[in-house]
Amino acid sequence: MNSWLKDHEKQLKKLFTFLNENNAFYKTIFETQKIDLSAPIEEIFYRLPIITKKEVRQHYEDYISNMPVPTFSELTSGSTGIPVKCVKTNSERTKLGLNVWQQRARWDSEVSLENYIYLYDVSTYKKIGNILNFEIENMKVCFKKLLALKPRWISGPISSFERYAKCIEMGEIEYTPGIIKYLELFGEYATQEQRAYVERIFEAKTINHYGTIESWCFAYECPSGHLHVQNNLFFAEQLPTQNKLGESVGEIVLTSLFNKAMPLIRYNLQDLGEISDVACECGQTSQVIRLAGGRTGDIIKGTDDVLGELFFKRGIYKVIQNFGDCILGYHVDQMAVNTFVISIEKGKGYNSQAELILKNHIVRGLGKDVEVIFKYVDILKPLQSGKMKIFTSHVKDK
Ligand SMILES: [Zn+2]
């Protein structure tokens, strides 16, 4: 018997009853599956289908509940295909907002709306300009304006923090180490090396915030280093995957207790990771997630188990070990099973030997027959969300 389901039986049944009355998609499922909403919760829950973004897109009209309250919508990032408009009511947004602020307060009793800045907020954009434009003159101006706001906490993707850290390290941007105390990492997977680097340059602590546009903050790192599922609102399941990343790794599926406007019930995020129950020193008893560093769609086509983003990050790391931090940005496109185009934004000290190192890395990892094409670009742009996508496969599944 799953204890989370049991403990939240009342809330889940209330949610299912609501959906039965106000959501055409779930009403149809309850009817066609002949689900009795008065049955024990486990009997109901595990008969509900696993949903992906694809189903939401296909049945969008039915999937959004009929609710007489103002709703708020955001588009999911286009990086995984056609975006979907995600709907939340004001009360859902408030609840989610309060929840994440409670997590921040666990780390820092001084954090507040006055000293916290989310880099990609429209209001931030109005105050400091486009911090995502990585031309050096623009970066200098934006960062100066950012510091003038006296931020104690900054939230954004690791790639942006790295970008600014490199300029600080090279003396191109002024920063007094330690002024910013916390860097909340949101939107991208961050490796230990990346975290250690930005922590050293900023003299700030990094914290992982795992969330999506659909759910907002779903899990948050505690001071003991565990990514805890916000179990007052969410429940996580782990599905087996088709690949060979190791038996312990699977796709992460979430259920939200309170999202009514756009329900998230057994919703497959398609991020790869491992869920466990850990008796954590921090006192939280919720499920803990370890992310594997990619999504099902990020696996390099033609391989069973190689995650594009991590694989190419490692290759770039080899270049950095040889020639210093000479690559400002990069992106890899897989054009055919054995053809890769690497776009590179060169930094100071870039050496054409880097091509050889990267090519060797790819040949060693993927096989002899690969063709690697190098392209040099002026500035690589992040996605609208601020995320820097490292790997895109254009090879279609058969
Ligand atoms: Zn903990």
Short mmCIF file of C-alpha atoms and ligand atoms in Angstrom, two decimals:
data_model
loop_
_atom_site.label_atom_id
_atom_site.label_comp_id
_atom_site.label_asym_id
_atom_site.label_seq_id
_atom_site.Cartn_x
_atom_site.Cartn_y
_atom_site.Cartn_z
CA MET A 1 0.00 0.00 0.00
CA ASN A 2 1.44 3.34 -1.02
CA SER A 3 1.43 5.60 2.01
CA TRP A 4 1.37 8.90 0.11
CA LEU A 5 -1.77 7.86 -1.78
CA LYS A 6 -3.35 6.69 1.46
CA ASP A 7 -2.42 9.89 3.31
CA HIS A 8 -3.86 12.03 0.52
CA GLU A 9 -6.87 9.88 -0.30
CA LYS A 10 -9.40 12.55 0.65
CA GLN A 11 -7.74 15.28 -1.42
CA LEU A 12 -7.29 13.01 -4.44
CA LYS A 13 -10.89 11.88 -4.37
CA LYS A 14 -12.04 15.47 -4.12
CA LEU A 15 -9.90 16.27 -7.17
CA PHE A 16 -11.24 13.29 -9.14
CA THR A 17 -14.82 14.23 -8.28
CA PHE A 18 -14.16 17.75 -9.48
CA LEU A 19 -12.68 16.44 -12.74
CA ASN A 20 -15.56 14.05 -13.24
CA GLU A 21 -17.88 17.06 -13.18
CA ASN A 22 -15.77 19.68 -14.94
CA ASN A 23 -13.20 18.02 -17.16
CA ALA A 24 -14.30 16.25 -20.34
CA PHE A 25 -11.03 14.35 -20.74
CA TYR A 26 -11.18 12.70 -17.30
CA LYS A 27 -14.94 12.29 -17.36
CA THR A 28 -14.50 10.13 -20.47
CA ILE A 29 -11.72 8.11 -18.82
CA PHE A 30 -13.76 7.46 -15.67
CA GLU A 31 -16.71 6.38 -17.80
CA THR A 32 -14.95 4.22 -20.37
CA GLN A 33 -12.70 2.57 -17.76
CA LYS A 34 -15.75 2.10 -15.52
CA ILE A 35 -13.85 3.61 -12.59
CA ASP A 36 -15.83 3.78 -9.36
CA LEU A 37 -14.76 6.92 -7.53
CA SER A 38 -15.83 5.46 -4.20
CA ALA A 39 -13.34 2.57 -4.52
CA PRO A 40 -10.08 2.56 -2.47
CA ILE A 41 -7.66 5.16 -3.83
CA GLU A 42 -5.03 2.72 -5.12
CA GLU A 43 -7.63 0.95 -7.24
CA ILE A 44 -8.54 4.25 -8.86
CA PHE A 45 -5.10 5.78 -9.17
CA TYR A 46 -3.23 2.96 -10.85
CA ARG A 47 -5.95 2.53 -13.46
CA LEU A 48 -5.52 6.08 -14.67
CA PRO A 49 -3.40 6.44 -17.79
CA ILE A 50 0.08 7.95 -17.88
CA ILE A 51 -0.25 11.23 -19.78
CA THR A 52 2.38 12.96 -21.88
CA LYS A 53 2.46 16.40 -23.41
CA LYS A 54 1.47 14.77 -26.70
CA GLU A 55 -1.91 13.63 -25.31
CA VAL A 56 -2.51 17.03 -23.77
CA ARG A 57 -1.88 18.65 -27.14
CA GLN A 58 -4.11 16.18 -28.97
CA HIS A 59 -7.06 16.58 -26.58
CA TYR A 60 -6.39 20.14 -25.52
CA GLU A 61 -10.01 21.40 -25.57
CA ASP A 62 -11.20 18.55 -23.37
CA TYR A 63 -8.14 18.55 -21.17
CA ILE A 64 -8.67 22.05 -19.76
CA SER A 65 -11.33 22.11 -17.03
CA ASN A 66 -14.42 24.18 -17.30
CA MET A 67 -13.88 26.69 -14.47
CA PRO A 68 -15.52 30.05 -13.90
CA VAL A 69 -12.35 31.75 -12.60
CA PRO A 70 -9.71 33.82 -14.31
CA THR A 71 -6.84 31.66 -15.44
CA PHE A 72 -3.26 32.44 -16.27
CA SER A 73 -1.32 30.75 -19.05
CA GLU A 74 2.28 30.20 -20.07
CA LEU A 75 3.73 28.34 -23.01
CA THR A 76 5.97 25.37 -22.37
CA SER A 77 9.34 25.74 -23.94
CA GLY A 78 9.50 24.89 -27.60
CA SER A 79 12.67 22.84 -27.13
CA THR A 80 10.73 19.59 -26.95
CA GLY A 81 8.46 20.18 -29.90
CA ILE A 82 5.33 22.23 -30.37
CA PRO A 83 4.61 24.27 -27.24
CA VAL A 84 1.52 23.70 -25.11
CA LYS A 85 -0.34 26.48 -23.34
CA CYS A 86 -0.30 25.69 -19.61
CA VAL A 87 -3.20 27.05 -17.62
CA LYS A 88 -3.35 27.82 -13.88
CA THR A 89 -5.90 29.67 -11.77
CA ASN A 90 -4.79 32.52 -9.52
CA SER A 91 -5.22 30.39 -6.41
CA GLU A 92 -3.09 27.62 -7.93
CA ARG A 93 -0.35 30.13 -8.68
CA THR A 94 -0.49 31.54 -5.17
CA LYS A 95 -0.24 28.10 -3.61
CA LEU A 96 2.76 27.19 -5.75
CA GLY A 97 4.43 30.49 -5.06
CA LEU A 98 4.07 30.14 -1.29
CA ASN A 99 5.43 26.65 -1.42
CA VAL A 100 8.67 27.58 -3.13
CA TRP A 101 9.17 30.54 -0.79
CA GLN A 102 8.95 28.17 2.17
CA GLN A 103 11.77 26.17 0.62
CA ARG A 104 13.93 29.26 0.14
CA ALA A 105 13.36 30.21 3.77
CA ARG A 106 14.80 26.84 4.85
CA TRP A 107 18.11 28.02 3.42
CA ASP A 108 18.08 31.67 4.28
CA SER A 109 15.92 33.52 6.78
CA GLU A 110 16.76 36.84 5.08
CA VAL A 111 15.50 36.03 1.59
CA SER A 112 12.53 38.17 0.54
CA LEU A 113 10.78 39.53 -2.52
CA GLU A 114 12.95 42.65 -2.18
CA ASN A 115 16.30 40.89 -2.49
CA TYR A 116 15.34 38.03 -4.81
CA ILE A 117 15.58 38.33 -8.59
CA TYR A 118 14.42 35.88 -11.21
CA LEU A 119 16.57 36.66 -14.25
CA TYR A 120 13.98 36.00 -16.92
CA ASP A 121 11.01 37.76 -15.43
CA VAL A 122 9.44 40.53 -17.51
CA SER A 123 9.83 42.95 -14.60
CA THR A 124 13.56 42.11 -14.41
CA TYR A 125 13.84 42.71 -18.14
CA LYS A 126 12.28 46.15 -17.71
CA LYS A 127 14.73 47.05 -14.93
CA ILE A 128 18.00 45.70 -16.29
CA GLY A 129 17.51 44.97 -19.99
CA ASN A 130 18.09 41.76 -21.88
CA ILE A 131 20.54 39.81 -19.75
CA LEU A 132 20.36 37.00 -22.32
CA ASN A 133 22.11 39.03 -24.95
CA PHE A 134 25.68 37.87 -24.48
CA GLU A 135 27.47 40.65 -26.33
CA ILE A 136 30.08 41.81 -23.88
CA GLU A 137 29.06 45.50 -23.81
CA ASN A 138 25.46 44.54 -23.13
CA MET A 139 26.50 42.06 -20.42
CA LYS A 140 28.48 44.80 -18.64
CA VAL A 141 25.54 47.20 -18.62
CA CYS A 142 22.98 44.57 -17.53
CA PHE A 143 25.15 43.19 -14.77
CA LYS A 144 25.85 46.64 -13.37
CA LYS A 145 22.12 47.37 -13.28
CA LEU A 146 21.51 43.98 -11.71
CA LEU A 147 23.99 44.65 -8.90
CA ALA A 148 22.45 48.08 -8.31
CA LEU A 149 19.27 46.24 -7.27
CA LYS A 150 21.33 44.65 -4.44
CA PRO A 151 20.24 41.07 -5.03
CA ARG A 152 20.89 38.49 -2.34
CA TRP A 153 19.31 35.65 -4.35
CA ILE A 154 19.30 35.20 -8.11
CA SER A 155 17.40 32.51 -9.92
CA GLY A 156 18.14 31.37 -13.48
CA PRO A 157 19.68 28.65 -15.64
CA ILE A 158 23.25 27.52 -14.89
CA SER A 159 24.43 28.44 -18.41
CA SER A 160 23.72 32.13 -17.80
CA PHE A 161 25.54 32.11 -14.47
CA GLU A 162 28.50 30.41 -16.14
CA ARG A 163 28.52 33.00 -18.88
CA TYR A 164 28.72 35.89 -16.41
CA ALA A 165 31.19 33.99 -14.19
CA LYS A 166 33.60 33.69 -17.14
CA CYS A 167 33.50 37.45 -17.71
CA ILE A 168 34.04 38.10 -14.01
CA GLU A 169 36.98 35.70 -13.99
CA MET A 170 38.56 37.42 -16.99
CA GLY A 171 38.12 40.81 -15.36
CA GLU A 172 35.69 42.05 -18.02
CA ILE A 173 32.88 42.51 -15.54
CA GLU A 174 33.20 43.95 -12.05
CA TYR A 175 31.89 41.94 -9.13
CA THR A 176 32.80 41.78 -5.44
CA PRO A 177 32.74 38.07 -4.56
CA GLY A 178 30.17 37.15 -1.96
CA ILE A 179 27.75 40.03 -2.62
CA ILE A 180 25.25 37.60 -4.09
CA LYS A 181 24.66 34.83 -1.53
CA TYR A 182 22.56 32.27 -3.40
CA LEU A 183 22.19 31.20 -7.02
CA GLU A 184 19.02 29.20 -7.52
CA LEU A 185 19.43 26.90 -10.51
CA PHE A 186 16.35 26.53 -12.59
CA GLY A 187 15.54 25.17 -16.03
CA GLU A 188 18.68 23.23 -16.91
CA TYR A 189 20.58 20.27 -15.55
CA ALA A 190 23.74 21.45 -13.75
CA THR A 191 26.77 19.20 -13.37
CA GLN A 192 28.91 19.22 -10.21
CA GLU A 193 31.73 20.90 -12.19
CA GLN A 194 29.45 23.70 -13.35
CA ARG A 195 28.12 24.25 -9.84
CA ALA A 196 31.60 24.29 -8.31
CA TYR A 197 32.77 26.81 -10.91
CA VAL A 198 30.02 29.38 -10.44
CA GLU A 199 30.13 28.92 -6.65
CA ARG A 200 33.85 29.71 -6.68
CA ILE A 201 33.58 32.80 -8.88
CA PHE A 202 30.47 34.31 -7.29
CA GLU A 203 31.28 33.02 -3.77
CA ALA A 204 27.64 32.04 -3.56
CA LYS A 205 25.84 28.80 -2.81
CA THR A 206 23.99 27.07 -5.67
CA ILE A 207 20.62 25.39 -5.03
CA ASN A 208 18.73 23.13 -7.40
CA HIS A 209 15.11 24.00 -8.12
CA TYR A 210 13.45 21.35 -10.27
CA GLY A 211 10.29 22.51 -11.90
CA THR A 212 8.49 22.71 -15.20
CA ILE A 213 6.14 25.22 -16.81
CA GLU A 214 3.30 22.72 -16.23
CA SER A 215 3.91 22.19 -12.51
CA TRP A 216 6.25 25.00 -11.45
CA CYS A 217 8.45 23.94 -8.52
CA PHE A 218 8.07 20.23 -8.11
CA ALA A 219 11.21 19.39 -6.12
CA TYR A 220 13.72 21.55 -4.25
CA GLU A 221 17.18 20.84 -2.92
CA CYS A 222 17.65 20.85 0.85
CA PRO A 223 20.83 21.92 2.66
CA SER A 224 21.85 18.25 2.87
CA GLY A 225 21.95 18.09 -0.93
CA HIS A 226 18.80 16.09 -1.62
CA LEU A 227 16.24 17.13 -4.21
CA HIS A 228 12.99 16.67 -2.26
CA VAL A 229 9.61 16.26 -3.94
CA GLN A 230 7.21 18.87 -2.54
CA ASN A 231 5.06 16.17 -1.06
CA ASN A 232 2.34 18.43 0.30
CA LEU A 233 1.43 19.09 -3.34
CA PHE A 234 2.99 16.40 -5.50
CA PHE A 235 3.70 12.70 -5.81
CA ALA A 236 6.39 11.19 -8.05
CA GLU A 237 6.52 7.87 -9.86
CA GLN A 238 9.36 6.39 -11.87
CA LEU A 239 8.68 4.52 -15.10
CA PRO A 240 11.02 2.05 -16.72
CA THR A 241 12.56 3.38 -19.94
CA GLN A 242 13.31 1.70 -23.23
CA ASN A 243 17.00 2.51 -23.02
CA LYS A 244 19.93 1.03 -21.15
CA LEU A 245 20.82 3.86 -18.84
CA GLY A 246 20.84 1.48 -15.92
CA GLU A 247 17.98 -0.24 -14.18
CA SER A 248 17.67 2.39 -11.52
CA VAL A 249 16.99 5.23 -13.97
CA GLY A 250 13.55 5.86 -15.42
CA GLU A 251 11.20 8.56 -16.64
CA ILE A 252 9.80 10.80 -13.94
CA VAL A 253 6.03 11.03 -13.69
CA LEU A 254 4.28 13.52 -11.44
CA THR A 255 0.86 13.88 -9.91
CA SER A 256 -0.33 17.20 -8.56
CA LEU A 257 -2.94 17.28 -5.83
CA PHE A 258 -4.22 20.70 -6.58
CA ASN A 259 -3.86 21.57 -10.29
CA LYS A 260 -7.49 21.63 -11.38
CA ALA A 261 -7.52 23.96 -14.38
CA MET A 262 -5.00 21.82 -16.21
CA PRO A 263 -4.74 18.55 -14.27
CA LEU A 264 -1.37 16.83 -13.86
CA ILE A 265 -2.23 13.27 -12.93
CA ARG A 266 0.42 10.66 -13.68
CA TYR A 267 1.92 13.24 -16.02
CA ASN A 268 5.14 12.01 -17.62
CA LEU A 269 7.76 14.77 -17.56
CA GLN A 270 10.05 12.55 -19.65
CA ASP A 271 13.02 13.64 -17.60
CA LEU A 272 15.28 10.76 -16.68
CA GLY A 273 16.11 10.12 -13.06
CA GLU A 274 15.78 7.97 -10.01
CA ILE A 275 13.30 8.32 -7.16
CA SER A 276 14.04 7.00 -3.70
CA ASP A 277 12.93 7.31 -0.11
CA VAL A 278 15.71 8.73 1.98
CA ALA A 279 15.70 9.46 5.69
CA CYS A 280 17.27 12.87 5.21
CA GLU A 281 19.22 14.75 7.87
CA CYS A 282 17.20 17.87 7.05
CA GLY A 283 14.09 16.30 8.58
CA GLN A 284 12.02 16.08 5.39
CA THR A 285 10.62 12.62 4.70
CA SER A 286 9.44 13.18 1.14
CA GLN A 287 10.63 11.30 -1.94
CA VAL A 288 14.06 12.30 -3.22
CA ILE A 289 14.89 12.67 -6.93
CA ARG A 290 18.28 12.22 -8.50
CA LEU A 291 18.23 13.58 -12.04
CA ALA A 292 20.22 11.68 -14.65
CA GLY A 293 20.87 14.81 -16.68
CA GLY A 294 18.55 14.57 -19.64
CA ARG A 295 15.26 13.61 -21.17
CA THR A 296 14.28 10.61 -23.23
CA GLY A 297 14.48 12.83 -26.33
CA ASP A 298 18.06 13.84 -25.52
CA ILE A 299 19.52 10.42 -26.15
CA ILE A 300 21.81 10.50 -29.19
CA LYS A 301 20.07 8.65 -32.01
CA GLY A 302 21.81 5.46 -33.00
CA THR A 303 22.86 4.82 -29.38
CA ASP A 304 20.92 3.16 -26.59
CA ASP A 305 22.09 5.16 -23.69
CA VAL A 306 24.20 8.22 -24.51
CA LEU A 307 22.65 11.48 -23.32
CA GLY A 308 23.63 14.20 -25.79
CA GLU A 309 23.95 17.05 -23.36
CA LEU A 310 26.21 15.24 -20.89
CA PHE A 311 28.24 13.59 -23.62
CA PHE A 312 29.11 16.87 -25.33
CA LYS A 313 29.65 18.70 -22.04
CA ARG A 314 32.34 16.12 -21.29
CA GLY A 315 33.95 16.69 -24.68
CA ILE A 316 34.04 20.45 -24.13
CA TYR A 317 35.50 19.85 -20.68
CA LYS A 318 38.43 18.01 -22.31
CA VAL A 319 39.11 21.07 -24.48
CA ILE A 320 39.00 23.32 -21.43
CA GLN A 321 41.47 21.10 -19.60
CA ASN A 322 43.91 21.56 -22.49
CA PHE A 323 43.47 25.17 -23.52
CA GLY A 324 41.67 26.89 -20.67
CA ASP A 325 38.20 28.30 -20.83
CA CYS A 326 38.29 29.13 -24.54
CA ILE A 327 34.74 28.22 -25.61
CA LEU A 328 32.05 30.73 -24.71
CA GLY A 329 29.13 28.79 -26.11
CA TYR A 330 28.40 25.72 -28.19
CA HIS A 331 25.57 23.74 -29.67
CA VAL A 332 25.55 20.32 -31.31
CA ASP A 333 23.06 19.28 -34.00
CA GLN A 334 22.76 15.65 -34.95
CA MET A 335 21.81 15.85 -38.63
CA ALA A 336 21.97 12.11 -39.39
CA VAL A 337 22.83 9.09 -37.23
CA ASN A 338 26.54 9.60 -37.97
CA THR A 339 26.67 13.32 -38.75
CA PHE A 340 27.16 16.02 -36.14
CA VAL A 341 27.45 19.77 -36.62
CA ILE A 342 29.15 21.57 -33.74
CA SER A 343 28.59 25.33 -33.60
CA ILE A 344 31.17 27.09 -31.45
CA GLU A 345 31.42 30.60 -30.12
CA LYS A 346 35.15 31.08 -29.62
CA GLY A 347 36.62 32.68 -26.53
CA LYS A 348 40.11 33.95 -25.76
CA GLY A 349 42.82 31.38 -26.34
CA TYR A 350 40.77 29.18 -28.64
CA ASN A 351 42.99 26.76 -30.50
CA SER A 352 42.03 24.82 -33.60
CA GLN A 353 43.39 21.69 -31.86
CA ALA A 354 40.03 21.79 -30.06
CA GLU A 355 38.48 20.33 -33.21
CA LEU A 356 40.72 17.30 -32.93
CA ILE A 357 39.97 16.79 -29.25
CA LEU A 358 36.22 16.99 -29.83
CA LYS A 359 36.35 14.77 -32.85
CA ASN A 360 38.35 12.14 -30.89
CA HIS A 361 35.89 12.34 -28.04
CA ILE A 362 32.99 11.66 -30.41
CA VAL A 363 34.74 8.87 -32.29
CA ARG A 364 35.69 7.19 -29.03
CA GLY A 365 32.20 7.49 -27.66
CA LEU A 366 30.10 6.77 -30.73
CA GLY A 367 32.21 4.88 -33.27
CA LYS A 368 34.65 5.42 -36.13
CA ASP A 369 32.29 6.37 -38.92
CA VAL A 370 31.07 9.67 -37.59
CA GLU A 371 31.37 12.85 -39.57
CA VAL A 372 31.90 15.98 -37.48
CA ILE A 373 31.45 19.42 -39.03
CA PHE A 374 32.61 22.54 -37.18
CA LYS A 375 30.88 25.87 -37.58
CA TYR A 376 32.00 29.09 -35.93
CA VAL A 377 29.35 31.57 -34.91
CA ASP A 378 29.35 35.05 -33.39
CA ILE A 379 26.84 34.64 -30.59
CA LEU A 380 24.68 31.68 -29.65
CA LYS A 381 21.29 32.67 -28.37
CA PRO A 382 19.46 30.90 -25.55
CA LEU A 383 15.80 29.95 -25.84
CA GLN A 384 13.22 32.47 -24.75
CA SER A 385 13.09 30.85 -21.31
CA GLY A 386 16.78 31.56 -20.83
CA LYS A 387 17.72 27.91 -21.25
CA MET A 388 20.75 27.16 -23.33
CA LYS A 389 20.08 24.03 -25.28
CA ILE A 390 23.27 22.08 -25.94
CA PHE A 391 22.11 19.20 -28.08
CA THR A 392 19.38 18.78 -30.70
CA SER A 393 18.84 15.63 -32.71
CA HIS A 394 17.16 16.12 -36.08
CA VAL A 395 17.05 12.37 -36.70
CA LYS A 396 13.48 11.10 -36.68
CA ASP A 397 12.52 7.92 -34.87
CA LYS A 398 11.65 5.14 -37.23
ZN ZN B 1 16.81 16.81 2.96
#
